[in-house]
Coordinates of C-alpha atoms and ligand atoms in Angstrom, one line a residue:
X1 CA 144.9 117.7 154.6
X2 CA 145.7 117.6 150.8
X3 CA 143.2 116.7 148.2
X4 CA 144.3 113.5 146.5
X5 CA 144.5 113.6 142.7
X6 CA 143.9 109.9 141.7
X7 CA 145.3 108.9 138.3
X8 CA 142.9 106.1 138.1
X9 CA 139.9 108.4 137.8
X10 CA 141.5 110.8 135.3
X11 CA 142.8 107.7 133.4
X12 CA 139.3 106.3 133.2
X13 CA 137.9 109.4 131.7
X14 CA 140.9 109.6 129.0
X15 CA 140.2 105.9 128.2
X16 CA 136.5 106.4 127.8
X17 CA 137.1 109.2 125.5
X18 CA 139.7 107.1 123.5
X19 CA 137.2 104.1 123.3
X20 CA 134.5 106.4 121.9
X21 CA 136.9 107.6 119.3
X22 CA 138.1 104.0 118.5
X23 CA 134.4 103.0 118.0
X24 CA 133.8 105.9 115.6
X25 CA 136.9 104.9 113.7
X26 CA 135.8 101.3 113.5
X27 CA 132.5 102.6 112.0
X28 CA 134.5 104.2 109.3
X29 CA 136.3 101.0 108.6
X30 CA 139.6 102.3 110.3
X31 CA 141.2 99.8 112.7
X32 CA 143.7 101.6 114.9
X33 CA 146.8 99.5 115.2
X34 CA 149.9 99.8 117.6
X35 CA 153.1 97.9 116.9
X36 CA 155.1 97.0 120.0
X37 CA 158.7 96.1 119.8
X38 CA 160.3 94.2 122.7
X39 CA 164.0 93.5 122.4
X40 CA 165.4 91.0 125.0
X41 CA 164.0 89.5 128.1
X42 CA 163.8 92.3 130.7
X43 CA 161.1 91.1 133.0
X44 CA 159.6 94.6 133.8
X45 CA 159.5 95.5 130.2
X46 CA 157.7 92.1 129.6
X47 CA 155.0 93.2 132.2
X48 CA 154.7 96.7 130.7
X49 CA 154.3 95.4 127.2
X50 CA 151.7 93.0 128.4
X51 CA 149.8 95.7 130.1
X52 CA 149.9 97.9 127.0
X53 CA 148.6 94.9 124.7
X54 CA 145.7 94.3 127.2
X55 CA 144.7 97.9 127.2
X56 CA 144.6 97.9 123.5
X57 CA 142.5 94.8 123.4
X58 CA 140.1 96.5 125.9
X59 CA 139.7 99.5 123.6
X60 CA 139.4 97.5 120.4
X61 CA 142.8 98.7 119.1
X62 CA 144.8 96.2 117.2
X63 CA 148.2 95.3 118.7
X64 CA 151.0 93.8 117.1
X65 CA 154.1 92.5 119.2
X66 CA 157.5 92.1 117.7
X67 CA 159.6 90.1 120.2
X68 CA 163.3 90.2 119.2
X69 CA 166.2 88.4 120.7
X70 CA 168.5 90.2 123.0
X71 CA 171.3 89.9 120.5
X72 CA 169.3 91.7 117.7
X73 CA 171.7 94.1 115.9
X74 CA 171.0 97.8 115.5
X75 CA 170.5 97.2 111.7
X76 CA 168.0 94.5 112.1
X77 CA 166.0 96.8 114.7
X78 CA 166.2 99.7 112.4
X79 CA 165.0 97.6 109.4
X80 CA 162.0 96.4 111.4
X81 CA 161.2 100.1 112.3
X82 CA 161.5 101.0 108.7
X83 CA 159.2 98.4 107.6
X84 CA 156.6 99.5 110.1
X85 CA 157.1 103.1 109.3
X86 CA 156.0 102.1 105.7
X87 CA 153.2 99.9 106.7
X88 CA 150.0 101.9 106.4
X89 CA 147.9 99.6 108.4
X90 CA 150.2 100.5 111.5
X91 CA 149.4 103.7 113.1
X92 CA 151.6 103.7 116.1
X93 CA 155.1 102.4 116.8
X94 CA 156.6 101.8 120.2
X95 CA 160.0 100.4 121.1
X96 CA 160.0 99.3 124.7
X97 CA 163.0 100.8 126.7
X98 CA 165.4 100.0 128.0
X99 CA 167.2 98.4 125.1
X100 CA 170.1 95.9 125.6
X101 CA 173.3 97.9 126.1
X102 CA 174.7 97.3 122.4
X103 CA 171.8 99.1 121.0
X104 CA 171.5 102.9 120.8
X105 CA 168.2 104.1 122.2
X106 CA 168.5 107.7 120.8
X107 CA 169.1 106.3 117.2
X108 CA 166.4 103.8 117.7
X109 CA 163.6 106.1 118.9
X110 CA 164.7 108.9 116.3
X111 CA 164.0 106.1 113.5
X112 CA 160.3 105.9 114.3
X113 CA 158.3 108.1 111.9
X114 CA 157.2 111.2 113.9
X115 CA 153.5 110.7 113.0
X116 CA 153.8 107.1 114.4
X117 CA 155.7 108.0 117.5
X118 CA 153.1 107.3 120.1
X119 CA 155.8 107.5 122.9
X120 CA 156.2 111.2 121.8
X121 CA 160.1 110.8 122.2
X122 CA 160.7 112.7 119.0
X123 CA 158.2 115.6 119.6
X124 CA 159.2 119.2 119.3
X125 CA 157.2 120.7 122.1
X126 CA 159.5 123.7 121.9
X127 CA 158.5 124.6 118.4
X128 CA 154.8 124.4 119.0
X129 CA 154.6 121.6 116.5
X130 CA 151.5 119.5 116.5
X131 CA 153.1 116.3 117.6
X132 CA 152.2 113.3 119.8
X133 CA 153.3 114.3 123.3
X134 CA 155.2 112.1 125.6
X135 CA 152.8 110.0 127.7
X136 CA 153.9 110.5 131.3
X137 CA 154.3 114.3 131.2
X138 CA 151.3 114.8 129.2
X139 CA 149.4 112.5 131.7
X140 CA 150.5 114.8 134.4
X141 CA 149.0 117.8 132.5
X142 CA 145.8 115.9 132.3
X143 CA 145.8 115.4 136.0
X144 CA 146.4 119.0 136.8
X145 CA 143.5 120.0 134.4
X146 CA 141.3 117.4 136.1
X147 CA 142.0 118.8 139.5
X148 CA 141.3 122.4 138.1
X149 CA 145.0 123.5 138.6
X150 CA 146.4 125.7 135.9
X151 CA 150.2 126.2 135.7
X152 CA 149.6 129.8 134.2
X153 CA 151.8 132.3 136.0
X154 CA 152.7 129.6 138.6
X155 CA 156.2 128.8 139.9
X156 CA 156.5 125.1 138.7
X157 CA 159.6 123.1 139.6
X158 CA 160.5 119.7 138.0
X159 CA 163.0 117.6 139.8
X160 CA 164.7 115.4 137.4
X161 CA 165.8 116.1 133.8
X162 CA 165.4 112.8 132.0
X163 CA 164.5 112.8 128.3
X164 CA 161.4 110.7 129.0
X165 CA 159.9 112.7 131.9
X166 CA 161.9 115.8 133.2
X167 CA 162.7 117.7 130.2
X168 CA 159.3 117.3 128.3
X169 CA 157.5 118.0 131.6
X170 CA 159.2 121.2 131.9
X171 CA 158.5 122.1 128.2
X172 CA 154.7 121.2 128.7
X173 CA 154.5 123.4 131.8
X174 CA 156.3 126.2 130.0
X175 CA 153.9 125.8 127.2
X176 CA 151.0 126.1 129.7
X177 CA 152.6 129.5 130.7
X178 CA 154.2 128.3 134.0
X179 CA 157.4 129.8 135.3
X180 CA 159.6 126.8 135.2
X181 CA 162.7 125.5 137.0
X182 CA 164.4 122.2 136.4
X183 CA 166.5 120.8 139.2
X184 CA 168.8 118.0 139.0
X185 CA 171.7 116.2 140.9
X186 CA 174.1 119.2 140.5
X187 CA 171.6 121.8 141.8
X188 CA 172.8 123.6 144.7
X189 CA 170.8 124.0 147.9
X190 CA 167.9 122.0 146.4
X191 CA 165.5 122.4 149.1
X192 CA 165.6 126.2 149.0
X193 CA 164.6 126.0 145.3
X194 CA 161.9 123.4 145.7
X195 CA 160.2 125.1 148.6
X196 CA 159.6 128.0 146.3
X197 CA 157.4 126.0 143.9
X198 CA 153.7 126.2 143.6
X199 CA 153.6 123.1 141.6
X200 CA 156.3 120.6 142.4
X201 CA 157.0 117.5 140.1
X202 CA 159.1 114.9 141.5
X203 CA 160.8 112.8 138.7
X204 CA 164.1 111.7 140.4
X205 CA 163.7 107.9 140.7
X206 CA 164.8 107.7 144.2
X207 CA 162.3 106.5 146.9
X208 CA 161.0 109.1 149.4
X209 CA 163.5 111.7 148.0
X210 CA 161.2 114.8 148.5
X211 CA 161.0 115.3 152.2
X212 CA 158.6 117.9 154.1
X213 CA 161.4 120.6 154.4
X214 CA 161.6 120.5 150.4
X215 CA 157.9 121.5 150.1
X216 CA 156.4 124.9 150.6
X217 CA 153.0 125.3 152.4
X218 CA 150.1 124.7 150.2
X219 CA 152.0 123.4 147.2
X220 CA 150.7 121.1 144.6
X221 CA 152.9 117.9 144.7
X222 CA 153.0 115.5 141.7
X223 CA 155.0 112.3 142.3
X224 CA 156.0 110.7 139.1
X225 CA 158.3 108.1 141.0
X226 CA 157.8 104.4 140.7
X227 CA 160.5 102.7 142.9
X228 CA 160.4 99.3 144.6
X229 CA 160.9 99.3 148.2
X230 CA 162.9 96.5 150.1
X231 CA 159.6 94.8 150.7
X232 CA 158.7 94.9 147.0
X233 CA 156.2 97.4 147.4
X234 CA 155.9 100.6 145.1
X235 CA 157.1 103.7 146.7
X236 CA 157.1 107.1 145.0
X237 CA 159.8 109.9 145.0
X238 CA 157.8 111.8 147.7
X239 CA 157.8 111.0 151.3
X240 CA 153.9 111.0 151.2
X241 CA 153.2 110.8 154.9
X242 CA 155.5 113.7 155.8
X243 CA 154.7 115.9 152.7
X244 CA 150.8 115.4 152.6
X245 CA 150.1 117.7 155.5
X246 CA 151.8 120.5 153.8
X247 CA 150.5 120.2 150.3
X248 CA 147.1 121.4 148.9
X249 CA 147.1 118.6 146.3
X250 CA 149.1 115.5 146.1
X251 CA 149.3 112.4 144.0
X252 CA 149.6 109.1 145.7
X253 CA 151.8 106.0 144.7
X254 CA 150.4 103.7 143.5
X255 CA 147.3 105.0 141.9
X256 CA 148.7 108.4 141.1
X257 CA 150.7 109.2 137.8
X258 CA 151.1 105.5 137.0
X259 CA 147.7 104.7 135.4
X260 CA 148.1 107.9 133.2
X261 CA 150.9 106.7 131.0
X262 CA 149.1 103.9 129.4
X263 CA 146.0 106.0 129.1
X264 CA 147.8 108.6 127.3
X265 CA 149.5 106.0 125.1
X266 CA 146.1 104.8 124.0
X267 CA 145.1 108.5 123.4
X268 CA 148.2 109.0 121.3
X269 CA 147.5 105.8 119.3
X270 CA 144.0 106.9 118.6
X271 CA 145.2 110.4 117.5
X272 CA 147.8 109.0 115.3
X273 CA 145.3 106.6 113.6
X274 CA 143.0 109.6 113.2
X275 CA 145.6 111.7 111.6
X276 CA 147.0 109.1 109.3
X277 CA 143.5 108.0 108.2
X278 CA 142.3 111.5 107.9
X279 CA 138.8 111.1 109.6
Ligands
GUN1 N1 160.3 102.3 129.4 C1 159.9 102.8 130.5 N2 158.9 103.7 130.2 C2 158.7 103.7 128.9 C3 157.7 104.4 128.0 O1 156.9 105.2 128.3 N3 157.9 104.0 126.7 C4 158.8 103.1 126.1 N4 158.7 102.8 125.0 N5 159.6 102.4 127.1 C5 159.5 102.7 128.3

């Protein structure tokens, strides 16, 4: 039987710490502020943005929403980001992805001032810079820490190489002295590679992709997947029922990594506000 690592427990701890920091900042006359940009009418993005705003309100962080029409031009979007970059009362800027097809996501996220990039999309983990880290991968690192698991010297395998999760996840594990392998759609004999892992991170985006034959006995299995099943229920990238008996630790879906992303966003917003107000 594997031990469950529940993101909800870890997220509560991170949020409580963030709340204490917000209270301390408010006492110093600084009101942390997150600006959220939503372009178009993607329903999932609407839900995510609402959740982020609600969490800000719970913690006492001010949130500003910029709701732009789907036909907004790249120039208009960059002009808004530029205005927010220069607004000293705004500490964090988040442009919800995906953007409508005619807008360039890389150009857009790179336009956000690094010290306000609470998504951590522009961070330079590899250079050891003191940047804000991407929320989901840094949430996974918090979960490992909470469970008393150190990647140091361990074989860590990340399945998936996305810019938002896979790549920064690999860099964070490397920075924590893990021996890191990144697998992707072109990897040959994937199960033989993933079976070697002490810590296996699934960030593929395919429901129940990781099956029992892909997991070594006693592995720590972290499921970053959030897929919708045919019945509308959330399903992870890991076949939980089959993999759980082989794992030493495992994260469930829902209730695993999911709650961490928003908690780390709040933590990043607080860090950004602190750094910009020098308190
Ligand atoms: N879309 C899906 N996940 C994310 C995220 O973490 N940040 C932003 N900005 N957009 C997303």
